[in-house]
Coordinates of C-alpha atoms in Angstrom, one line a residue:
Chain A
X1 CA -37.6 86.2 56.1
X2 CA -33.9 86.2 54.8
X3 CA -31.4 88.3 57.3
X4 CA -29.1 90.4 55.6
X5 CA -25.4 88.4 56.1
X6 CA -27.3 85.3 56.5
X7 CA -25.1 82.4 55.2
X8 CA -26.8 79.2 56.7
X9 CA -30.7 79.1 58.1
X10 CA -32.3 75.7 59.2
X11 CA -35.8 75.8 60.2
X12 CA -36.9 72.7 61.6
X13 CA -34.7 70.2 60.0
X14 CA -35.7 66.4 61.2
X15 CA -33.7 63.8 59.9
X16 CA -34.5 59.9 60.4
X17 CA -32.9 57.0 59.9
X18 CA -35.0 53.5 60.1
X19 CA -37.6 55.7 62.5
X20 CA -34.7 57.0 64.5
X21 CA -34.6 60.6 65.0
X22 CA -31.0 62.0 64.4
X23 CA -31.9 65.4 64.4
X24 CA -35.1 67.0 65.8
X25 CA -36.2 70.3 65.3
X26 CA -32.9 72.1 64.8
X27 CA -33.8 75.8 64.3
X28 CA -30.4 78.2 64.0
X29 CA -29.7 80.8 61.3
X30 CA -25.2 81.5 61.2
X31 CA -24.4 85.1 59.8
X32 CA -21.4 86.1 58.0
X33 CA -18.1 86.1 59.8
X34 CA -19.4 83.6 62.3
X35 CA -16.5 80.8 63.7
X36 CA -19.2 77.8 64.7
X37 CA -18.0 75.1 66.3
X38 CA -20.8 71.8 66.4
X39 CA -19.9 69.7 69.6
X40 CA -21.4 66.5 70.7
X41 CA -21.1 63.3 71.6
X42 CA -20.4 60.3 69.0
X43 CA -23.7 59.7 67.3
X44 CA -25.7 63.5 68.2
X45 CA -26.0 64.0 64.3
X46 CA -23.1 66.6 64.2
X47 CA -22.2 65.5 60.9
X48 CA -25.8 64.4 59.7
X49 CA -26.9 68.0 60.4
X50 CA -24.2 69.6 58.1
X51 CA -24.2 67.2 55.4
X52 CA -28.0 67.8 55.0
X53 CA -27.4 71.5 55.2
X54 CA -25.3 71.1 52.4
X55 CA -27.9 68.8 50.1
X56 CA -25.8 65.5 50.7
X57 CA -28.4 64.3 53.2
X58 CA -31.8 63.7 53.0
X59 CA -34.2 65.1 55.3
X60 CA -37.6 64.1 56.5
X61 CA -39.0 67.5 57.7
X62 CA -37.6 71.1 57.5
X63 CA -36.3 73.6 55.6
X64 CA -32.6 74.4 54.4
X65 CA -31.3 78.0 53.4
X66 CA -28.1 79.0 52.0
X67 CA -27.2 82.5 51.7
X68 CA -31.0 83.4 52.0
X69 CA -32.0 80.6 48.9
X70 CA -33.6 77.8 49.2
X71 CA -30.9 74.6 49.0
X72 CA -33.3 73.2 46.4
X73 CA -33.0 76.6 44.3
X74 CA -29.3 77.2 45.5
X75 CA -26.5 77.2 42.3
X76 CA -23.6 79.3 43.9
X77 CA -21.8 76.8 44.8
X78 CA -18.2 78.1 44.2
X79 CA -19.1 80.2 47.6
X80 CA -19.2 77.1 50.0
X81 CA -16.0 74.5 50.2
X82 CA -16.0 71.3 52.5
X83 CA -13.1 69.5 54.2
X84 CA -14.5 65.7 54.5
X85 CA -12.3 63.6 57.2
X86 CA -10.7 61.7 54.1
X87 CA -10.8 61.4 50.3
X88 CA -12.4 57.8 49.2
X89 CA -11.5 58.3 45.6
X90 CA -7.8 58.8 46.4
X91 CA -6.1 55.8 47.4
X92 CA -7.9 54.0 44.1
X93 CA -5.4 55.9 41.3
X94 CA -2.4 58.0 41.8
X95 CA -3.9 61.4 42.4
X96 CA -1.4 64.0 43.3
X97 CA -1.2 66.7 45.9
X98 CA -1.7 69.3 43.2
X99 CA -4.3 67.7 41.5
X100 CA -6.2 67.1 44.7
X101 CA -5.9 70.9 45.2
X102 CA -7.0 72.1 41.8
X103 CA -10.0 69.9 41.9
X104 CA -11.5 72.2 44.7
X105 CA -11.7 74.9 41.8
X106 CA -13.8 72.6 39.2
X107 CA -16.8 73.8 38.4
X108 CA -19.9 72.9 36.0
X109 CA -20.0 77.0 35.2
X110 CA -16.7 76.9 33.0
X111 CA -16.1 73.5 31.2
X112 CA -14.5 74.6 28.3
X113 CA -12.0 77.4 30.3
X114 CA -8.5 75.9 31.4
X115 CA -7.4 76.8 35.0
X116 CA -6.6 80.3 34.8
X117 CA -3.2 81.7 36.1
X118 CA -5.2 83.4 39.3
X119 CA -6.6 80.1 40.0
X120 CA -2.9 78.0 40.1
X121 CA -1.8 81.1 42.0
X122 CA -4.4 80.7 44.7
X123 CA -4.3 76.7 44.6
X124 CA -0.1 77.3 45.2
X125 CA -0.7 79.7 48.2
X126 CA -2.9 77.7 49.7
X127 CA -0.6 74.6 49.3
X128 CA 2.2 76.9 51.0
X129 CA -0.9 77.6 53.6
X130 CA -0.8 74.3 55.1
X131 CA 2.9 73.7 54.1
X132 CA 2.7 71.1 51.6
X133 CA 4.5 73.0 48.6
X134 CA 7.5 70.4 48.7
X135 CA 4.9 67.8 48.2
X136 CA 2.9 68.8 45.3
X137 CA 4.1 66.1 43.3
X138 CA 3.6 63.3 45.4
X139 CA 0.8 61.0 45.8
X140 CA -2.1 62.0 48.2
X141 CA -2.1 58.4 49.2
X142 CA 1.4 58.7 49.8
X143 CA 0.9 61.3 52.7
X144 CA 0.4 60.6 56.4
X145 CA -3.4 60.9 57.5
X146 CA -2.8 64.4 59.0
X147 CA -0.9 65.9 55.7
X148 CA -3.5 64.3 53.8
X149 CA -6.2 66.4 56.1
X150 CA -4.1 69.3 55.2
X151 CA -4.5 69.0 51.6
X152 CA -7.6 68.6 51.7
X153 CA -7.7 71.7 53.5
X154 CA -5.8 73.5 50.7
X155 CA -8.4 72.2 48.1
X156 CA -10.9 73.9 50.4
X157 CA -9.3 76.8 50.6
X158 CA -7.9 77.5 47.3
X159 CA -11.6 78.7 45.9
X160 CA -11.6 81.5 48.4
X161 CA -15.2 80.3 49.7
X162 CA -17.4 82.4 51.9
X163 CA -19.0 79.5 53.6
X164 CA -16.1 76.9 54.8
X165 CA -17.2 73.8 56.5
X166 CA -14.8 71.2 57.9
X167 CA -14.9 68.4 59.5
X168 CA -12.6 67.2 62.0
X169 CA -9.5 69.7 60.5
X170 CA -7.4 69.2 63.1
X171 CA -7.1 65.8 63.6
X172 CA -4.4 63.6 63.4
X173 CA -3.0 67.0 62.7
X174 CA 1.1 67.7 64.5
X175 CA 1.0 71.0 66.7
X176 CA 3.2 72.6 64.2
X177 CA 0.6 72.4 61.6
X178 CA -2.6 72.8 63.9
X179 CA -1.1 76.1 64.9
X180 CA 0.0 77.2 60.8
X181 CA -4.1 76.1 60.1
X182 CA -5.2 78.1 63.0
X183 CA -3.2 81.3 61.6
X184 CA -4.9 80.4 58.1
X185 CA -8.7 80.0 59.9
X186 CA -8.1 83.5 62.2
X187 CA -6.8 85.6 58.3
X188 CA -10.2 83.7 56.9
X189 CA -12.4 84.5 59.3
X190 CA -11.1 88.6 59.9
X191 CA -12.0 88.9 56.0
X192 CA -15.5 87.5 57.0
X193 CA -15.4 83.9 55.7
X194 CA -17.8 82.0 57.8
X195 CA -16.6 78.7 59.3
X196 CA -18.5 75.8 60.5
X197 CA -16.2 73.1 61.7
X198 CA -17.6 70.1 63.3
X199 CA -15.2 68.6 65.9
X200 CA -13.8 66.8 68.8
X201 CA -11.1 68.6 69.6
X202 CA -10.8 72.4 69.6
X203 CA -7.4 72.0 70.9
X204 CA -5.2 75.6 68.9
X205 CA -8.5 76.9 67.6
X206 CA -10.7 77.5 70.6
X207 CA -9.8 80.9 70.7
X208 CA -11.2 81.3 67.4
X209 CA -14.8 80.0 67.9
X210 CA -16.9 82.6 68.5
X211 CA -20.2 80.5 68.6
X212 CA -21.0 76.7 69.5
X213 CA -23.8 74.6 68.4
X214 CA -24.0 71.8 71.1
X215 CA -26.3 68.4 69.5
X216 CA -27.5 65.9 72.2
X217 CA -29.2 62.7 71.0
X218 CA -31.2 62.4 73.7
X219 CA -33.2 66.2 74.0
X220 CA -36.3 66.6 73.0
X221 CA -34.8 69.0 70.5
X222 CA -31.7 68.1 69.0
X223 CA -29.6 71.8 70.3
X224 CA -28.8 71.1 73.4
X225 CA -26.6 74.6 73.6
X226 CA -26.1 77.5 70.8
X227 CA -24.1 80.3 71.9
X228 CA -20.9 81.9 72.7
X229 CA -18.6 80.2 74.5
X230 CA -17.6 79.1 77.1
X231 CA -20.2 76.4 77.4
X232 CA -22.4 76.3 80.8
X233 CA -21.3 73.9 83.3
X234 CA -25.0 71.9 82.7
X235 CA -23.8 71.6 79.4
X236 CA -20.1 70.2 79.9
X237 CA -21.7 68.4 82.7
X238 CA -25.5 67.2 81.6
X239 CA -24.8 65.9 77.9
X240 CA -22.9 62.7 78.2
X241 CA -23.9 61.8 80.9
X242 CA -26.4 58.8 78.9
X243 CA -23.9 56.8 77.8
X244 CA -21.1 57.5 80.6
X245 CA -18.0 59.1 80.3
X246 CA -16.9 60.6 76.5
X247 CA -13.9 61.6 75.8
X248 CA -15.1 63.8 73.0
X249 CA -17.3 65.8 75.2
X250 CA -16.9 69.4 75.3
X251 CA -15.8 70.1 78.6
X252 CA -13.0 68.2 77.3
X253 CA -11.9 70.0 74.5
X254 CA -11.2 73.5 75.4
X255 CA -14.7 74.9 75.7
X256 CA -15.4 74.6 79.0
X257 CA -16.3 77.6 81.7
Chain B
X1 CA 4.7 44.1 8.4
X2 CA 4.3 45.4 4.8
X3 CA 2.3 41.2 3.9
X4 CA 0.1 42.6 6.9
X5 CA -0.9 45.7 5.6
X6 CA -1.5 44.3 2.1
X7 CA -4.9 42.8 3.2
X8 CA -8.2 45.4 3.3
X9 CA -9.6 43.5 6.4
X10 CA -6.4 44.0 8.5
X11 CA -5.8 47.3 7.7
X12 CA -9.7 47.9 8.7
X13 CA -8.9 45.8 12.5
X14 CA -5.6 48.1 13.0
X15 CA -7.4 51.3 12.7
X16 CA -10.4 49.6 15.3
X17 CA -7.8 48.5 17.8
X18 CA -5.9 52.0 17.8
X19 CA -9.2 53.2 18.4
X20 CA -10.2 50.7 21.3
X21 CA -6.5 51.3 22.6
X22 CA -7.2 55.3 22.8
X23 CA -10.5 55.4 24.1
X24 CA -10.8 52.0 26.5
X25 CA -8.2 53.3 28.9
X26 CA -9.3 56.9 28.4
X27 CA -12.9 55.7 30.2
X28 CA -11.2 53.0 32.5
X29 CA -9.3 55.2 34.1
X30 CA -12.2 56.8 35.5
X31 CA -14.0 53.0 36.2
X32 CA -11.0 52.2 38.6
X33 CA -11.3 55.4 40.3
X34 CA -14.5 54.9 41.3
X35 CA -13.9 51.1 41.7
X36 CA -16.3 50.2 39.5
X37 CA -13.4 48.1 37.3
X38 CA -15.7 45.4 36.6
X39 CA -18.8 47.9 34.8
X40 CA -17.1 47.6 31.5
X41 CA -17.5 43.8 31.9
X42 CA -21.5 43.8 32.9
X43 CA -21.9 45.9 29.8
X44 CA -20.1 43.8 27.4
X45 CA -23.0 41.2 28.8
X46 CA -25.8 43.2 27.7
X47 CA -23.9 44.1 24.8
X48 CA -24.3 40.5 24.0
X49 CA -27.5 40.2 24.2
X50 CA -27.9 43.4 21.9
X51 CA -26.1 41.4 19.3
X52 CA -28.2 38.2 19.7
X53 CA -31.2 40.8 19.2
X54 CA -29.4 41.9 16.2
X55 CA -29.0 38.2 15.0
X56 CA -32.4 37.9 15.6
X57 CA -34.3 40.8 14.2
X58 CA -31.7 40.9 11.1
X59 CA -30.9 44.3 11.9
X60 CA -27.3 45.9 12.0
X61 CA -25.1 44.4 14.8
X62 CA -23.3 48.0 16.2
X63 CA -26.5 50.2 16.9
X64 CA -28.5 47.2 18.1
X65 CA -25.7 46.0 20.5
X66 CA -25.2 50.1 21.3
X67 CA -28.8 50.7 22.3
X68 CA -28.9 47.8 24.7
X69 CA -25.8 48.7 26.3
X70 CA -26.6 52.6 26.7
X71 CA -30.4 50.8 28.1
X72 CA -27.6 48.7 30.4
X73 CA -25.7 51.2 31.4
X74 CA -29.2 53.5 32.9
X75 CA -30.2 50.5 34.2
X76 CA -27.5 49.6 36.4
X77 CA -27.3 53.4 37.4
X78 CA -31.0 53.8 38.4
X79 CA -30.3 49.8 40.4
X80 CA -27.4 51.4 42.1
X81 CA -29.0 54.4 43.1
X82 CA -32.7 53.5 43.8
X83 CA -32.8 50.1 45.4
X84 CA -30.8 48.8 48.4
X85 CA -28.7 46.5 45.6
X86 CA -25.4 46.9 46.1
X87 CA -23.1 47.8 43.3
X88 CA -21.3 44.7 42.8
X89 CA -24.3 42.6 42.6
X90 CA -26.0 44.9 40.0
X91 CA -23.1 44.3 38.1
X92 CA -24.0 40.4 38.7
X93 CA -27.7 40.8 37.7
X94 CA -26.1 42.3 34.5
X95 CA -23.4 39.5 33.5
X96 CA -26.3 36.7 33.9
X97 CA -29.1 38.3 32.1
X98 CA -27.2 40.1 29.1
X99 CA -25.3 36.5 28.6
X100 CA -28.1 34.1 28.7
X101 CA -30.2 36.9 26.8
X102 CA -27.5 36.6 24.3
X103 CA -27.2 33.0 23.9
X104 CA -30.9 32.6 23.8
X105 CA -31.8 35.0 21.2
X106 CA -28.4 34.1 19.0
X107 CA -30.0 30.5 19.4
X108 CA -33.6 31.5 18.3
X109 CA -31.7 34.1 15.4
X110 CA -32.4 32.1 11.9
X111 CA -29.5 30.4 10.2
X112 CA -26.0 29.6 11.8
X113 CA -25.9 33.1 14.2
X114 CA -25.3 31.4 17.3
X115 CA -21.9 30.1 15.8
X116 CA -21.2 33.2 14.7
X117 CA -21.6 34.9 18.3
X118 CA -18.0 33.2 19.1
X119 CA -16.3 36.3 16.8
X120 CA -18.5 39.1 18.7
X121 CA -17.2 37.3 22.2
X122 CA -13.4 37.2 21.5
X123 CA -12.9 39.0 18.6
X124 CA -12.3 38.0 15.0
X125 CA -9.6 39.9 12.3
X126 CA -12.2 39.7 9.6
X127 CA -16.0 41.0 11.1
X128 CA -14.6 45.1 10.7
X129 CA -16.6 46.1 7.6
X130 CA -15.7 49.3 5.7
X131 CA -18.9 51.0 6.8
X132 CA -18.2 49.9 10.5
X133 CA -15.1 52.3 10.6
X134 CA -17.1 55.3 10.0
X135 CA -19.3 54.5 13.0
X136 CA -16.4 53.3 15.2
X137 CA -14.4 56.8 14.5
X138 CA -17.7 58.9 15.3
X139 CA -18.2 56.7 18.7
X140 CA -14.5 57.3 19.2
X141 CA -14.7 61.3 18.5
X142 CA -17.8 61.4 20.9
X143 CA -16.3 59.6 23.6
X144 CA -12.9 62.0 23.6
X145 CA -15.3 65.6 23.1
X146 CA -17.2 64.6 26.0
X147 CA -14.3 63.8 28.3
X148 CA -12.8 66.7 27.1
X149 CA -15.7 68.8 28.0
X150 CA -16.7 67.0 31.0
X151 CA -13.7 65.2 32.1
X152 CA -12.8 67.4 34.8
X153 CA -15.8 66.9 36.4
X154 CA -15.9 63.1 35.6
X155 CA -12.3 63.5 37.8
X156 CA -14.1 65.3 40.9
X157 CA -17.2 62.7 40.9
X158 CA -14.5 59.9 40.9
X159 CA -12.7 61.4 43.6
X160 CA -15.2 62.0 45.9
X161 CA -18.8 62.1 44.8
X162 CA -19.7 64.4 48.2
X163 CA -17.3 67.1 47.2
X164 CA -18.4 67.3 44.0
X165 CA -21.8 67.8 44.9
X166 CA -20.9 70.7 46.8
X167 CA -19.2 71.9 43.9
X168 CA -23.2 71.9 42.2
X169 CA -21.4 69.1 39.8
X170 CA -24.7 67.1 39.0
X171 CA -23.0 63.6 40.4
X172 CA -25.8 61.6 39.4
X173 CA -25.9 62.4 35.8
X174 CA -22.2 62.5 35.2
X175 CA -22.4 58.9 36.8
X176 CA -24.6 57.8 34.3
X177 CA -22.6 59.4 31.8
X178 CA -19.7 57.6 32.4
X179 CA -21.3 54.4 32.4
X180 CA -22.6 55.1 29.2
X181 CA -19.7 55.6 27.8
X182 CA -18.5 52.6 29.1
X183 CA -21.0 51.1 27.0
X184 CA -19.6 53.0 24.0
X185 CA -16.5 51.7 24.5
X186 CA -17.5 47.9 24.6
X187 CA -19.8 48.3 20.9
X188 CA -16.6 50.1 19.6
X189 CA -14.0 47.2 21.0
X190 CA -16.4 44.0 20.3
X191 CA -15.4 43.6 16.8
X192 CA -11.9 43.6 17.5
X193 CA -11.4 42.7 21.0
X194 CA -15.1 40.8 22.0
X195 CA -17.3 41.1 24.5
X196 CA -16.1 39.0 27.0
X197 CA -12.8 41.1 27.2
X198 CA -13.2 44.2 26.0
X199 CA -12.9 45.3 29.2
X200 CA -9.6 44.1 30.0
X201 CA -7.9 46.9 27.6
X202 CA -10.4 49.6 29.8
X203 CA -9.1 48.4 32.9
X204 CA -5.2 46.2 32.6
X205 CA -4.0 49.5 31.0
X206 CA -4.8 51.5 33.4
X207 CA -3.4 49.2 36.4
X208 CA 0.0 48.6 34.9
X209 CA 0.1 52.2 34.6
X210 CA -0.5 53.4 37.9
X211 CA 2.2 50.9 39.2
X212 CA 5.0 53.6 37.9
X213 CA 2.6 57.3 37.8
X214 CA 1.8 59.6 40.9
X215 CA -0.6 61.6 39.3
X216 CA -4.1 61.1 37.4
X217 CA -3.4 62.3 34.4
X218 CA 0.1 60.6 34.2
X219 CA -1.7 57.4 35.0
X220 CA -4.2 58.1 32.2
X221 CA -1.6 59.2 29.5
X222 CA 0.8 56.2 30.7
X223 CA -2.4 53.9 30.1
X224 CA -3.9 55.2 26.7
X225 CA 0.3 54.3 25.5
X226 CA 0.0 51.0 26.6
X227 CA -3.7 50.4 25.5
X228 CA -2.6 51.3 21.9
X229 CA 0.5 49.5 22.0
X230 CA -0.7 46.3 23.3
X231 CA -4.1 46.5 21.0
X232 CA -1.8 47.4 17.7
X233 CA 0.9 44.6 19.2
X234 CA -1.8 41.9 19.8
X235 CA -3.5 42.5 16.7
X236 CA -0.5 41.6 14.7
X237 CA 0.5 38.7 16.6
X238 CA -2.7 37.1 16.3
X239 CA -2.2 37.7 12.4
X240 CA 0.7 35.6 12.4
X241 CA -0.1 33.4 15.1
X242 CA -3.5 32.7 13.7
X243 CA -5.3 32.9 17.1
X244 CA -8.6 35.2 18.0
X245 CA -7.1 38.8 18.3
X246 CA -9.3 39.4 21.5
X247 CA -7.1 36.9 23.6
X248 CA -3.7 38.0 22.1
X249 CA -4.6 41.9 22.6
X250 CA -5.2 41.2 26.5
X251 CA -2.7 39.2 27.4
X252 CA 0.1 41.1 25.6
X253 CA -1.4 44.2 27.7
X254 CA -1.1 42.1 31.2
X255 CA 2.5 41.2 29.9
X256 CA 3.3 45.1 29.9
X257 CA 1.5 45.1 33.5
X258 CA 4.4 42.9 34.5
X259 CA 6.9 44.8 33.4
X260 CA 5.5 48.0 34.8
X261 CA 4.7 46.2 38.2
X262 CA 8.5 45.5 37.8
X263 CA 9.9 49.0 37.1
X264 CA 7.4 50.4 39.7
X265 CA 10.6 49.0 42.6
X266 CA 13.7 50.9 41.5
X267 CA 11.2 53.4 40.4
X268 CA 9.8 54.4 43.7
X269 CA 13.2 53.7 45.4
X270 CA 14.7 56.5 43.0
X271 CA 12.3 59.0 43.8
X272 CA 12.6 58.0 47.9
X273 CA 16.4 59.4 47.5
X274 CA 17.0 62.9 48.3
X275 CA 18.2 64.9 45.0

């Protein structure tokens, strides 16, 4: 049964790896406009639960929707962007700032069109976005890790996606520009853009989150919490307990009752 | 110059090596990006063993050695994808078996083939027939449509094979295109350049070039200039120098990767200065 604004439904999703379970039994359905924030500790399958949401992970059991299709059936991808940690192709050839940007508006649909004059506009605003205009020349490999996460967040943003999910935005990020992203994520998400962003540190954008998806390894299912915040104090306090003290876990970052 | 261009068989090899030097950078660009520098090399190896198959069977060198390198080039794709073989040592089981395949059927081949093989592995002046030309421009027109077509999203598999499948670019396939036309390039360089370094003028281009560019498609401009210089240069100097033309075109190329690696110092010092 599809929801109407239904942008993300996993039913049952399992994931293994060598007879491991990394996920078990996740069940959640994210609607339009929804600010998600995944929390866990290192190794809950944070990251392995949205990669195979978005197809790049294989899953043993389960079901994966997106936008009410099934992921096998799914085509519209220009409506979903991601923000990986880094870019592995980058450091190989000079790629530049801009081009890294305009990449984020490839697509199989139009091979034969050149970049239209709406699509460099939006690629330059969101390069002014994350204030890395002045740098559109330079080589991406050339950038410090957290204006090379910022690029990457301007490739993301510059198709205008309705599904944004990113992972670990903010890090390595100054306070300057973790404050100019969380002005970008608050315009996004008041014109309905739904973001999942997988984290450690909600530091700036807490305010924003207006649902969190807890993952603990060691449950019998793998969501441990899914709701709005703050988190309950046998969350912050039960979850990373197993392997000791985390400095990733939630009641550090911001979340916490 | 004008002695040079008297003979048919030279003026044949300088229209080849203009064509190698356009199109072997033009795909080796995209092999370093995805650090696969050394692909053009494993299919020069099967390549080889296409030829011996040619010597062989007494069929036509070119689409012989092309069919077993497009076969090579899906091979090494489906080892890379379905088994736990890493990249690198698909790329081995590729240089052994296309080499000794090649030397074994070149030796089995009637008549004097397997002396012959030496022109197909470094080259020779005099093996581009008229009728190979034809072929060699329709490879070389094939090769540029498609990355014309496709080459953008060649560029966002190469950059980050994850993003591009969330793009709904089929990464896969345009993997396996690229190392087909990989292949392409090696049948169209092997009369000029040979087998055993046609992959240098895919791959030295492209690394001198990126010692000066900041972009991707500086870098691949930069590199299809100095693949067509150093194939036209080389080609010429092993005229006069009477040498293989194979050996001459790659090591006149890794001369202009000195220089560049050279420039690239007051280059990026220039640019580090405020305007």
């Amino acid at each position: 049964m599809t929801n109407i604004g239904e942008v993300l439904r996993l039913e049952r999703l399992c994931v293994e790896y060598d007879g491991d379970h990394v996920l078990e039994d996740v069940d959640l359905t994210i609607t339009a406009g929804e600010f998600v924030a995944v929390l866990g500790p290192n190794g809950s399958g944070k990251t392995t639960m949205v990669r195979a949401a978005l197809g790049l992970q294989q899953f043993d059991h389960g079901r994966v929707f997106l936008f009410g299709t099934p992921l096998q059936r799914f085509r519209e991808w220009r409506r979903v962007a991601l923000v990986p940690q880094r870019l592995p192709g980058a450091s190989s050839i000079p790629v530049s700032v801009w081009e890294s940007v305009l990449s984020g508006l490839i697509s199989p649909r139009r091979r034969w069109r050149p970049f239209s004059r709406e699509e460099k506009a939006a690629a330059t605003q969101a390069l002014h976005d994350v204030g890395l205009w002045d740098r559109r020349h330079d080589r991406l490999d050339a950038l410090s890790g957290g204006q090379q996460r910022r690029a990457l967040v301007a490739r993301a943003l510059a198709p205008s996606p309705d599904l944004l999910v990113m992972d670990e935005p903010t890090a390595g990020v100054d306070a300057e520009h973790v404050a100019r992203l969380t002005d970008v994520l608050s315009g996004l998400s008041a014109r309905g853009t739904t973001i999942i962003v997988i984290t450690h540190e909600l530091t700036g954008i807490a305010h924003l989150v207006t649902r969190a998806i807890v993952l603990d390894p060691l449950a019998r299912t793998s969501v441990a919490f899914d709701g709005p915040p703050p988190l309950p104090s046998s969350i912050t306090d039960g979850v990373h307990h197993h392997d000791g003290p985390d400095e990733h876990a939630p009641s550090a970052i911001g979340l916490e009752p | 110059m004008t002695a040079l261009l008297d003979f048919d068989f030279m003026r044949r090899a300088l229209v080849a090596a203009a064509l190698v030097g356009l199109i072997a950078p033009l795909i080796g660009v995209f092999l370093v990006q995805r650090r696969l520098a050394l692909l053009g090399d494993g299919m020069g190896h099967v390549a080889l063993t296409g030829v011996g198959l040619a010597f062989l069977l007494g069929t036509a060198p070119i689409p012989t050695a092309m069919a077993t390198a497009v076969a090579g080039a899906f091979l090494i794709e489906f080892i890379r994808y379905r088994s736990r073989t890493a990249g690198d040592v698909a790329l081995a089981l590729l240089f052994y078996g296309g080499i000794a395949g090649g030397v074994m059927l070149a030796s089995l081949a009637p008549g004097r083939a397997s002396s012959s093989l030496n022109a197909y592995l470094f080259g020779s002046l005099s093996t581009v027939a008229e009728a190979d030309l034809l072929a060699l421009g329709v490879l070389c027109l094939v090769v540029v449509a498609v990355v014309a077509v496709l080459g953008r999203e060649m560029f966002s598999v190469s950059l980050d094979p994850d993003l591009a499948a969330v793009q709904g670019i089929r990464v896969r396939a345009m993997s396996t295109l690229m190392a087909v036309l990989a292949a392409v390039v090696v049948v169209v360089g092997m009369r000029v350049v040979g087998l055993l370094l046609v992959s240098a003028i895919m791959i030295v281009p492209v690394a001198a070039a990126q010692q000066v560019t900041r972009s991707f498609r500086g870098t691949a401009i930069l590199a299809i200039v100095i693949g067509l210089a150093a194939s036209l240069a080389g080609l010429v100097g092993s005229f006069y120098v009477e040498v293989p033309p194979g050996p001459t075109i790659v090591l006149v190329a890794l001369a202009g990767f000195a220089v560049m690696a050279m420039l690239a110092v007051p280059i990026r010092r220039r640019r580090r200065e405020p305007a």
